Tab-separated table of C-alpha atoms in Angstrom:
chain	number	residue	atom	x	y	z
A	1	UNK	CA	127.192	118.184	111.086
A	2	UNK	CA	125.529	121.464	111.722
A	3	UNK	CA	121.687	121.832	111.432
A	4	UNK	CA	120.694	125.429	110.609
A	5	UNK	CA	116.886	125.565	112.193
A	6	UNK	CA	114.574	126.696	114.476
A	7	UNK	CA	112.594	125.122	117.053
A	8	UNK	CA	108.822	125.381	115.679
A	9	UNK	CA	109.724	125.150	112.083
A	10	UNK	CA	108.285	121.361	110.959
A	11	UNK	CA	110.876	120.691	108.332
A	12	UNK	CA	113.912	121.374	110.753
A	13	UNK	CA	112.433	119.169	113.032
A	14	UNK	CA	112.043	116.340	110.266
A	15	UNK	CA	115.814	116.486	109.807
A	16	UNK	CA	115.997	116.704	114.165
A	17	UNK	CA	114.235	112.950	113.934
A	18	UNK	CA	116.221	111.990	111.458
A	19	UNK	CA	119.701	112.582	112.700
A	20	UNK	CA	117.996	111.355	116.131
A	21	UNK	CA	117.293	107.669	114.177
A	22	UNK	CA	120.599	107.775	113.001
A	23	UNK	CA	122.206	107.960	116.342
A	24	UNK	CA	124.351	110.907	113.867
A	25	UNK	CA	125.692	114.171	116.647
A	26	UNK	CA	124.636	117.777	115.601
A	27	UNK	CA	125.451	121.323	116.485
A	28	UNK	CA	122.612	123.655	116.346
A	29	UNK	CA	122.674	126.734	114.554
A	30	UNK	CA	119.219	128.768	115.101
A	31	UNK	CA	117.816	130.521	113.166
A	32	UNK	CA	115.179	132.421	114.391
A	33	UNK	CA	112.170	132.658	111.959
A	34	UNK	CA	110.005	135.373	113.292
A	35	UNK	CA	112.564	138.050	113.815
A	36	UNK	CA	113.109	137.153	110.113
A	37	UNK	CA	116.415	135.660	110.863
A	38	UNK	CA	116.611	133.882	108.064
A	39	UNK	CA	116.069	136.690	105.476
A	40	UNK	CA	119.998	138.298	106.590
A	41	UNK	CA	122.260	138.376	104.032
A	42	UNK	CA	124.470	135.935	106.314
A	43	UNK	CA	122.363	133.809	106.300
A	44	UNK	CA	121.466	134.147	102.410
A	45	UNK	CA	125.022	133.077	101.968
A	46	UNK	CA	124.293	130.326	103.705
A	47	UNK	CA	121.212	128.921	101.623
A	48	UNK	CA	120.378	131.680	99.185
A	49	UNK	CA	116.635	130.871	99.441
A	50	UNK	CA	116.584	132.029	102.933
A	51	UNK	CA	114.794	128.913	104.083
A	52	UNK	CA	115.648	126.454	107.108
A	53	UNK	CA	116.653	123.762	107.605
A	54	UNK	CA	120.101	123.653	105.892
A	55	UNK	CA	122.910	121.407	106.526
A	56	UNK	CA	125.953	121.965	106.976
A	57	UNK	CA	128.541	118.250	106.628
A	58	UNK	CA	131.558	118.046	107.958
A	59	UNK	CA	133.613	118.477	104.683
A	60	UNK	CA	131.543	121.964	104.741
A	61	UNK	CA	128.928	121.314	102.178
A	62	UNK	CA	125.281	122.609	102.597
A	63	UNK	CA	122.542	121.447	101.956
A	64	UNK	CA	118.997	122.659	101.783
A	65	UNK	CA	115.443	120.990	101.528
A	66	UNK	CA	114.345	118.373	104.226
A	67	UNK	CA	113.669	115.884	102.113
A	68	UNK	CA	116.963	116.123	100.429
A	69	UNK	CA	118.873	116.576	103.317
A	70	UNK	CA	116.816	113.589	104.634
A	71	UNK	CA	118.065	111.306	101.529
A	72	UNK	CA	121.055	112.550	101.954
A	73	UNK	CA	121.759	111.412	105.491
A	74	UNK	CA	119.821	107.522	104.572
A	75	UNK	CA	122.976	107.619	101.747
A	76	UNK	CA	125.461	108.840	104.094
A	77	UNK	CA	124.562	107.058	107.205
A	78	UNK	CA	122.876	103.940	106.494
A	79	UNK	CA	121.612	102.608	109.284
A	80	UNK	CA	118.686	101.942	110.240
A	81	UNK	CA	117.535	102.598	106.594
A	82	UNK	CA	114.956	105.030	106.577
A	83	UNK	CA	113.300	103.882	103.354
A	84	UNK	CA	112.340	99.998	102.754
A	85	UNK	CA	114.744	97.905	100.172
A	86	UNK	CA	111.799	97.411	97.092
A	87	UNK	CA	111.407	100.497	94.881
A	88	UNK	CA	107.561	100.071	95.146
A	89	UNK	CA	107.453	100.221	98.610
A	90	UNK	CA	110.457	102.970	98.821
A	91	UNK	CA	107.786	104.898	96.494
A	92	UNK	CA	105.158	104.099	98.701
A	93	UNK	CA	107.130	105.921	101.686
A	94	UNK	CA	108.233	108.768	99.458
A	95	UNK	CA	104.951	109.474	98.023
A	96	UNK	CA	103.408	109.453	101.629
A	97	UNK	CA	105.874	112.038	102.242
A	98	UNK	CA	106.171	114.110	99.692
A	99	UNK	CA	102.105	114.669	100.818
A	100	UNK	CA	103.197	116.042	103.895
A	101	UNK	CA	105.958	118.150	102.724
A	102	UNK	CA	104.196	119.074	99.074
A	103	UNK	CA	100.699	118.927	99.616
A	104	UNK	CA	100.064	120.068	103.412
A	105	UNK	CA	103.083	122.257	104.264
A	106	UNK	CA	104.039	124.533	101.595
A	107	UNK	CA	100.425	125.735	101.476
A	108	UNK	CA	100.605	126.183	105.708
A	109	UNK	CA	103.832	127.851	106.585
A	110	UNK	CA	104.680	131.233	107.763
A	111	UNK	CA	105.500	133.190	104.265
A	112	UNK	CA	101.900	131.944	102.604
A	113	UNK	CA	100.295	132.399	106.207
A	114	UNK	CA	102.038	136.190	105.892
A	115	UNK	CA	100.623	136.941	102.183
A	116	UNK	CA	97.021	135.676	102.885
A	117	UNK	CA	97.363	138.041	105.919
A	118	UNK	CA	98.927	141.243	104.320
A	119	UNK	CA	98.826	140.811	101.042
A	120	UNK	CA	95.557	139.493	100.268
A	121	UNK	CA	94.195	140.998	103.789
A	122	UNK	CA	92.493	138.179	104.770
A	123	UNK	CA	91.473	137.930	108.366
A	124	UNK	CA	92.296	134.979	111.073
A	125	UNK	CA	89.366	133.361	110.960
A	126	UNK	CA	90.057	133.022	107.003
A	127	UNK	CA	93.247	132.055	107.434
A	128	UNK	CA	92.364	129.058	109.761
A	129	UNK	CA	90.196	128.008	107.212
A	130	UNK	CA	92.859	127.912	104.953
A	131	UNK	CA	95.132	126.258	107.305
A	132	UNK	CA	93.251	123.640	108.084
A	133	UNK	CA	92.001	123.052	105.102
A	134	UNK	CA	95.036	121.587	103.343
A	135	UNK	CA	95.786	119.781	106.224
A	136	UNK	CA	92.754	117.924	106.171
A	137	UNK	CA	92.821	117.151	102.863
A	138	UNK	CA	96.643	116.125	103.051
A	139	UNK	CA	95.585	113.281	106.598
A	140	UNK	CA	92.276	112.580	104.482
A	141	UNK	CA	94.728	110.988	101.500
A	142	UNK	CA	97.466	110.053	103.890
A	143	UNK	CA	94.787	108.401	106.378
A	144	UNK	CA	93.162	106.379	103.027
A	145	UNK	CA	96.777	105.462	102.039
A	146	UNK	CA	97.956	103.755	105.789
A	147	UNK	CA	94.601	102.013	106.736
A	148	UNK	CA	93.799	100.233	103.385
A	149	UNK	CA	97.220	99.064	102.867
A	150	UNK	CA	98.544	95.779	104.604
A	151	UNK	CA	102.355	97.456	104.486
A	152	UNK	CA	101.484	99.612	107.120
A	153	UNK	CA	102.228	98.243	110.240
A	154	UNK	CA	103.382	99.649	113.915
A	155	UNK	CA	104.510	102.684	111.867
A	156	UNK	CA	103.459	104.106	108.398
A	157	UNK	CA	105.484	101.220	106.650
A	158	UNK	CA	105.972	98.111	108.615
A	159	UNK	CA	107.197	98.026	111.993
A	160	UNK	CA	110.287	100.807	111.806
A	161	UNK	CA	110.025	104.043	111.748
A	162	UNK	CA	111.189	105.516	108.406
A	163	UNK	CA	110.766	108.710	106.321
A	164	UNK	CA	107.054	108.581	105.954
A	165	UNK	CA	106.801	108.836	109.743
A	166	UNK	CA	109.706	111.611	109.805
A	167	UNK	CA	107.397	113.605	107.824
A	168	UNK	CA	104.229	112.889	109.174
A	169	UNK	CA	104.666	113.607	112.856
A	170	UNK	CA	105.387	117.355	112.353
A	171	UNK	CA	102.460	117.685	110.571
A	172	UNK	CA	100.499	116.361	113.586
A	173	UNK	CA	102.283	118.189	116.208
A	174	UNK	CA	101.245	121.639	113.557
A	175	UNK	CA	97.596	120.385	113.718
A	176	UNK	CA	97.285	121.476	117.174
A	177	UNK	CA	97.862	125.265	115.820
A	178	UNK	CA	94.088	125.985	115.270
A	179	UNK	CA	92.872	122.677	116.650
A	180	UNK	CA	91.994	120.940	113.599
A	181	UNK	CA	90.211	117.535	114.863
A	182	UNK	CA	92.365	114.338	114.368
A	183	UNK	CA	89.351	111.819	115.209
A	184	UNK	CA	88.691	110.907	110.995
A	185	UNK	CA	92.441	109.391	111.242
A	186	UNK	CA	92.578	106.969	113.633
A	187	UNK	CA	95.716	105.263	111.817
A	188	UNK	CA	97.471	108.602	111.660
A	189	UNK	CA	97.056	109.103	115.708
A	190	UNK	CA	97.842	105.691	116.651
A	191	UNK	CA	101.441	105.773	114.560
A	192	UNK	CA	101.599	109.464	116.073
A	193	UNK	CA	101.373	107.476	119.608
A	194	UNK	CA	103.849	104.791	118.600
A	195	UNK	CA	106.384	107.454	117.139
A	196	UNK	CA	106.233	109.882	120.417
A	197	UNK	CA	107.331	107.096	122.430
A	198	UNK	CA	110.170	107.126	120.993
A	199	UNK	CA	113.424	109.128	121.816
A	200	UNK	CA	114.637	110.284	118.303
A	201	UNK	CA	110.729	111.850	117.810
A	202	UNK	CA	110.676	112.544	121.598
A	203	UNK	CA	113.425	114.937	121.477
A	204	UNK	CA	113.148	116.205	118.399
A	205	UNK	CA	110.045	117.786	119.394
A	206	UNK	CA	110.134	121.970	119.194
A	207	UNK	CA	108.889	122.165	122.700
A	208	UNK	CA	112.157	120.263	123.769
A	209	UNK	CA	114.454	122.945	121.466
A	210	UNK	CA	117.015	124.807	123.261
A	211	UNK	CA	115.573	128.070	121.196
A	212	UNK	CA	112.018	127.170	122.315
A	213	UNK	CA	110.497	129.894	124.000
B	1	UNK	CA	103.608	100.898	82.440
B	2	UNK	CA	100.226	103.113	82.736
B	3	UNK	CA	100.722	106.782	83.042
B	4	UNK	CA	97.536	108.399	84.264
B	5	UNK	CA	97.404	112.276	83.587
B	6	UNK	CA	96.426	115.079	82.022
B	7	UNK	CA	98.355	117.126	79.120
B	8	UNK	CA	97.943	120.434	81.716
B	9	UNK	CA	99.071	118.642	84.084
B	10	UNK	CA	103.009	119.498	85.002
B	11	UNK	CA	103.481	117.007	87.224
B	12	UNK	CA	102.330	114.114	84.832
B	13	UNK	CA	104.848	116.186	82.306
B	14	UNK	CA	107.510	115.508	84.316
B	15	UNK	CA	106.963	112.126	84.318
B	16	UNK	CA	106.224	111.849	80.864
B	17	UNK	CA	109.758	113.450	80.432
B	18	UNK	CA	111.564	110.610	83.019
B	19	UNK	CA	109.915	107.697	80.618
B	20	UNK	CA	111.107	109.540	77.854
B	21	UNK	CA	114.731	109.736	79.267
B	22	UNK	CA	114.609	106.397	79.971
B	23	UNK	CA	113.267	105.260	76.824
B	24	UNK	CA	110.303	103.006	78.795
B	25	UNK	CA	107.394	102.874	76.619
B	26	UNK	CA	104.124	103.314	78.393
B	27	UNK	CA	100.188	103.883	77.945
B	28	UNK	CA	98.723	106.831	78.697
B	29	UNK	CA	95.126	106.914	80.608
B	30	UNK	CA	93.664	110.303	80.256
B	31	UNK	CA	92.082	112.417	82.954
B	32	UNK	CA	90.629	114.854	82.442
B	33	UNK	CA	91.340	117.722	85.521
B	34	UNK	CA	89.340	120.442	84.297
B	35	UNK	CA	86.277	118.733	83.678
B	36	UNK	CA	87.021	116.553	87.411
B	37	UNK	CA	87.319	113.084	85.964
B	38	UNK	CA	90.224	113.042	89.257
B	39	UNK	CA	87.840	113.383	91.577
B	40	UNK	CA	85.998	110.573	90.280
B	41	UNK	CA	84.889	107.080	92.867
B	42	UNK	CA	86.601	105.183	89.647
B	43	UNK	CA	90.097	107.159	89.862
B	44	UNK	CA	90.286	107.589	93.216
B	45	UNK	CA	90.253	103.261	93.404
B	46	UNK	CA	93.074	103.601	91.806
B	47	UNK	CA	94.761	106.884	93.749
B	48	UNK	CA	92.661	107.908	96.547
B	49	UNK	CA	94.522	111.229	96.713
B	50	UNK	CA	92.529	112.085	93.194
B	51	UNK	CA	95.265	113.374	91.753
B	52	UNK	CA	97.300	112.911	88.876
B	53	UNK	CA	99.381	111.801	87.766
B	54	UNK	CA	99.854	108.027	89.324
B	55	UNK	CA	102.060	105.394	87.145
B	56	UNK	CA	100.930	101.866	86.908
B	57	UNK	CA	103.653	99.218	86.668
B	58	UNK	CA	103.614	95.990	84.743
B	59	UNK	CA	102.721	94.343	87.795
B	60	UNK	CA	99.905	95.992	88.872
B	61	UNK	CA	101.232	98.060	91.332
B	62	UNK	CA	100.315	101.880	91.364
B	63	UNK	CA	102.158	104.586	92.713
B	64	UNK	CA	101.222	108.405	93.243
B	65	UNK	CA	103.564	111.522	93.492
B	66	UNK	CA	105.401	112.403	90.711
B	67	UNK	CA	108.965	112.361	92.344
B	68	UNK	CA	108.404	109.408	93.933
B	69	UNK	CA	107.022	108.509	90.933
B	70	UNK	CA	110.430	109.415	89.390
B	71	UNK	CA	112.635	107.659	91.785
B	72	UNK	CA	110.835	104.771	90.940
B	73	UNK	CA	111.591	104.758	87.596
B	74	UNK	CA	115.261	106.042	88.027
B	75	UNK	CA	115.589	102.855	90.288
B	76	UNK	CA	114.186	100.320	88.435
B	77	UNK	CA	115.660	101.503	84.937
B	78	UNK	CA	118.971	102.775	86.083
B	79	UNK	CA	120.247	104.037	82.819
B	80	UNK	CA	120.584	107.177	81.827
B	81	UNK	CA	120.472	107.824	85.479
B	82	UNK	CA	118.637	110.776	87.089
B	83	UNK	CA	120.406	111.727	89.592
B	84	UNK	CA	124.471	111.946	89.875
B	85	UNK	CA	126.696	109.668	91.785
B	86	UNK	CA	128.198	111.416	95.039
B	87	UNK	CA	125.685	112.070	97.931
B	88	UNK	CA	126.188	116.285	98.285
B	89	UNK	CA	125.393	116.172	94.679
B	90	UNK	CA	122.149	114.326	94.663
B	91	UNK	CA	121.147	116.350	97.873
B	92	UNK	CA	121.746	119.720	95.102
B	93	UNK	CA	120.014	118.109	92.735
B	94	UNK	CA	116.942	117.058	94.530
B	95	UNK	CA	116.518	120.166	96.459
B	96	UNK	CA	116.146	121.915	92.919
B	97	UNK	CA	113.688	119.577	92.246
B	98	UNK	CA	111.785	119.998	95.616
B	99	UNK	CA	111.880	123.747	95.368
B	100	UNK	CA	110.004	123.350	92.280
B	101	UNK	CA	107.821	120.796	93.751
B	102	UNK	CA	107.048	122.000	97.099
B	103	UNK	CA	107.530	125.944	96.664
B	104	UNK	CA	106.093	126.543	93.530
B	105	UNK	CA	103.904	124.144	92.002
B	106	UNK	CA	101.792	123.475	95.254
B	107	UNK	CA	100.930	126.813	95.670
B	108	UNK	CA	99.804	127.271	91.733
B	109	UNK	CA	98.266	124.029	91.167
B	110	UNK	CA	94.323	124.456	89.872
B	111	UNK	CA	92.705	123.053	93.439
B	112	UNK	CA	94.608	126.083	94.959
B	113	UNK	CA	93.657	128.769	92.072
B	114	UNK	CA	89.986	126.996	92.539
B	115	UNK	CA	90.027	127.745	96.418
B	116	UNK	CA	91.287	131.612	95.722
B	117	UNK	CA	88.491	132.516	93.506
B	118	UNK	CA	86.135	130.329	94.944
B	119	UNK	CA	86.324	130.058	98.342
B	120	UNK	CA	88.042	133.560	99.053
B	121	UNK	CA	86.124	135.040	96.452
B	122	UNK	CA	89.714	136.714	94.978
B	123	UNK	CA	89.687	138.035	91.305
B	124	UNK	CA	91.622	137.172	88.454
B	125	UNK	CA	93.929	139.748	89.333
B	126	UNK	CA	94.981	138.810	92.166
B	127	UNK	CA	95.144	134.848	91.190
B	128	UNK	CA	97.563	135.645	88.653
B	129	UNK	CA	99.382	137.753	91.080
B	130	UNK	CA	99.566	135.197	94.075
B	131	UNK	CA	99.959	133.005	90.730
B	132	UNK	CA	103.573	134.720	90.006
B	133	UNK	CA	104.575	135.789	93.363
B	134	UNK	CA	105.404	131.726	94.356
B	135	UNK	CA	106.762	131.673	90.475
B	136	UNK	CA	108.719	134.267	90.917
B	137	UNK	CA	110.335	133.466	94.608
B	138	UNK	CA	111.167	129.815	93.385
B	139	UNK	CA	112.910	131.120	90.254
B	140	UNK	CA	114.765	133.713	92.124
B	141	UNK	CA	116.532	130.421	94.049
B	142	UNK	CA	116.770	128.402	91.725
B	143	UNK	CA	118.487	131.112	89.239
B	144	UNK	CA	120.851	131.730	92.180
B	145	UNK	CA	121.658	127.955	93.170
B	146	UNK	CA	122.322	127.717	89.246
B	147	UNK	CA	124.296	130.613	88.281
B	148	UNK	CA	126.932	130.540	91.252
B	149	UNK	CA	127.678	126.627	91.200
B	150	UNK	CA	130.362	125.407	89.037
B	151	UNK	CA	128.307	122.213	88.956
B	152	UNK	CA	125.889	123.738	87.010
B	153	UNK	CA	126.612	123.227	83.284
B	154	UNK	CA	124.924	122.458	80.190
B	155	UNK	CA	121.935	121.669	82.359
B	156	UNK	CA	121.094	122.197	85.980
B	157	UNK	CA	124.004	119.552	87.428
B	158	UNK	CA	126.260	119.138	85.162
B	159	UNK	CA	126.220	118.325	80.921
B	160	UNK	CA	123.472	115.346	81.170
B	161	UNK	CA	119.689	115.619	82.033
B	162	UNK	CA	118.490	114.928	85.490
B	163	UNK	CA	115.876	115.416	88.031
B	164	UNK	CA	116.242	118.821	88.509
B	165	UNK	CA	115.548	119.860	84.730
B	166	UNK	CA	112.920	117.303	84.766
B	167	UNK	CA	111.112	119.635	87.295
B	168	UNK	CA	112.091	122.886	86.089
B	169	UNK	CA	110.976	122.599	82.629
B	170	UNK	CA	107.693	121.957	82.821
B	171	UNK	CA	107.011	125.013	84.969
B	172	UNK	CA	109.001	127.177	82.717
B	173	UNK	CA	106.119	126.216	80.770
B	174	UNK	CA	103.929	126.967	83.179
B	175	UNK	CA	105.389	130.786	83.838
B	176	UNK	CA	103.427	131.708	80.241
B	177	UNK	CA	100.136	131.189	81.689
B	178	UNK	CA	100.104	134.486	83.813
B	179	UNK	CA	103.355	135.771	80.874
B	180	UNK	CA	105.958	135.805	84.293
B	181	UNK	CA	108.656	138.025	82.708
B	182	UNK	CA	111.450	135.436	82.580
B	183	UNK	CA	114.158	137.850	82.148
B	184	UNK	CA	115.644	137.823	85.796
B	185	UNK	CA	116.833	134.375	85.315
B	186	UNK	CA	119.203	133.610	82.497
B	187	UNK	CA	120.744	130.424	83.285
B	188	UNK	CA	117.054	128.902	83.579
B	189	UNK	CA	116.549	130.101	80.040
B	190	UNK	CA	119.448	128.927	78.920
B	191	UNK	CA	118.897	125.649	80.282
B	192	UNK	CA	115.339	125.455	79.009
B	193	UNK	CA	116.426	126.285	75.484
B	194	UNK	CA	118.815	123.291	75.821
B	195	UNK	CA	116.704	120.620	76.879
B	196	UNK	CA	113.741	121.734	74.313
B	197	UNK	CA	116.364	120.423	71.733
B	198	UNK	CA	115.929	117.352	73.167
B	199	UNK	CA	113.601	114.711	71.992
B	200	UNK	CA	112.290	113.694	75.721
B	201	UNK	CA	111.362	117.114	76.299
B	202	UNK	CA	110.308	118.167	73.071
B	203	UNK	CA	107.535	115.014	72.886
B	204	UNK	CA	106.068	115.322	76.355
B	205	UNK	CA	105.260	119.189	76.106
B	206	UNK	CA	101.751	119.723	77.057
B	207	UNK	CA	101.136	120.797	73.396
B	208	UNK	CA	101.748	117.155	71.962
B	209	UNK	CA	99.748	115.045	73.926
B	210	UNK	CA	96.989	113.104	72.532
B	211	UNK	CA	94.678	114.844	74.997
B	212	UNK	CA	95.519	118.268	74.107
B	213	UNK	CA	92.710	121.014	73.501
């Protein structure tokens, strides 16, 4: 498998945990996002919507999307499963994190962060408004959903780590990026502490990237 | 099965379409977006996120996010099935439904358009362009992951409805509101021409809804 991706981008490291759980070897291929990297026509070829993460399996096929690369992995490799075995629950886990990856982080990432910034010339303080708030309204719902629900256990759905927490942690680790306060989701930081000691989360994290900087 | 949503709504369309693939009969619960009946203390007991649409199974059980909505119907009524059989395929198809779902829509949905003009005081002239910019960028990918795939054929994998048209439809739909010029993107005309023949398509359009205005 090779994992086109770079070390602060929060999808790429969804699929990092992922592949971690799975116990499933990688090669990195980075991609770096601020030098614009991923806009190359090489790389284009690679995913034409110029977006990491992409993966690349060993027959040569690549994929793109986390979440569909993250499916695709639970089919291909299925242990531990990373969604539960009734379709209400597995719907439970998906919808927790298609939050994450529909509702927080499209509306937070670098090109929408770029166009509030030079297109609609909107200043920092504006666009850490902005930032954080989608992601509190994304942990508001996401907090809600864990703590009133006896299916959450040591992690967002009983006591293994599965997709919901793949796509969660991310989010928290972006959080820190203008400081938005975690105390109103107690649930969320206590599964965030769980996760982290972990060594498929541990490592994933982009401080621990060989393209960190 | 309950379907709460909203005729506007193109994520409850999608859904609506799924059902109508399937040929599950359900009972629609109408809320109304525009004049906030989501954000209601009543609706939100039944999705705390407050948003629509959410799908209410026959045993009580509600679940939120309209593709993990979708899964959960594709899993519990198998047949026609909406996604194909080998893993690299479903990974294509449900990245084409994710880049409609978590490039696109997110970033045009009314709470978003709200915050534009309301909370960064941006005109109507620039919400419809930020409107068609994400419109536009998705469709660009999507007509490219379409048009140079042989697996693409009468519809977006292959010659039977799926996921992926599921999603794309409905904001095809969605591209008049601003009038996106749709001419860049051929095969997703094509494709939309196709499945508007089709009955489960045809009957969930926002214009035949029992709610419609």
């Amino acid at each position: 498998m090779k994992l086109y991706g770079y070390f602060r981008s929060s999808a790429t490291y969804r699929v990092r945990i992922a592949l971690n759980l799975k116990g499933v070897a990688y090669v990195n291929e980075f991609v770096h996002l601020r030098r614009d990297e991923h806009q190359t026509a090489t790389y284009r070829e690679v995913n034409p919507q110029g977006f990491i993460p992409a993966l690349e399996d060993d027959d040569g096929e690549v994929m793109n999307q986390s979440l569909a690369i993250i499916e695709y992995i639970d089919e291909t490799c299925p242990f531990p499963p990373l969604l539960p075995n009734h379709p209400a629950d597995r719907a439970r886990v998906r919808a927790l994190a298609q939050i994450v990856a529909s509702d927080i982080h499209p509306l937070d990432n670098l090109r929408v962060l770029r166009f509030l910034r030079n297109e609609l010339a909107r200043d920092e303080v504006t666009v850490a408004r902005w930032y954080n708030h989608w992601m509190a309204e994304g942990f508001k719902t996401i907090e809600a959903m864990l703590a009133n629900d006896d299916r959450t256990g040591r992690f967002c759905h009983g006591d293994q780590p599965g997709l919901a927490d793949i796509c969660l942690i991310p989010q928290v680790v972006n959080a820190a990026t203008y400081e938005l306060d975690l105390s109103p989701y107690p649930t969320i930081q206590r599964i965030f502490g769980t996760c982290m000691g972990l060594d498929a989360f541990y490592k994933a994290h982009p401080q621990r990237q060989p393209d960190s900087e």
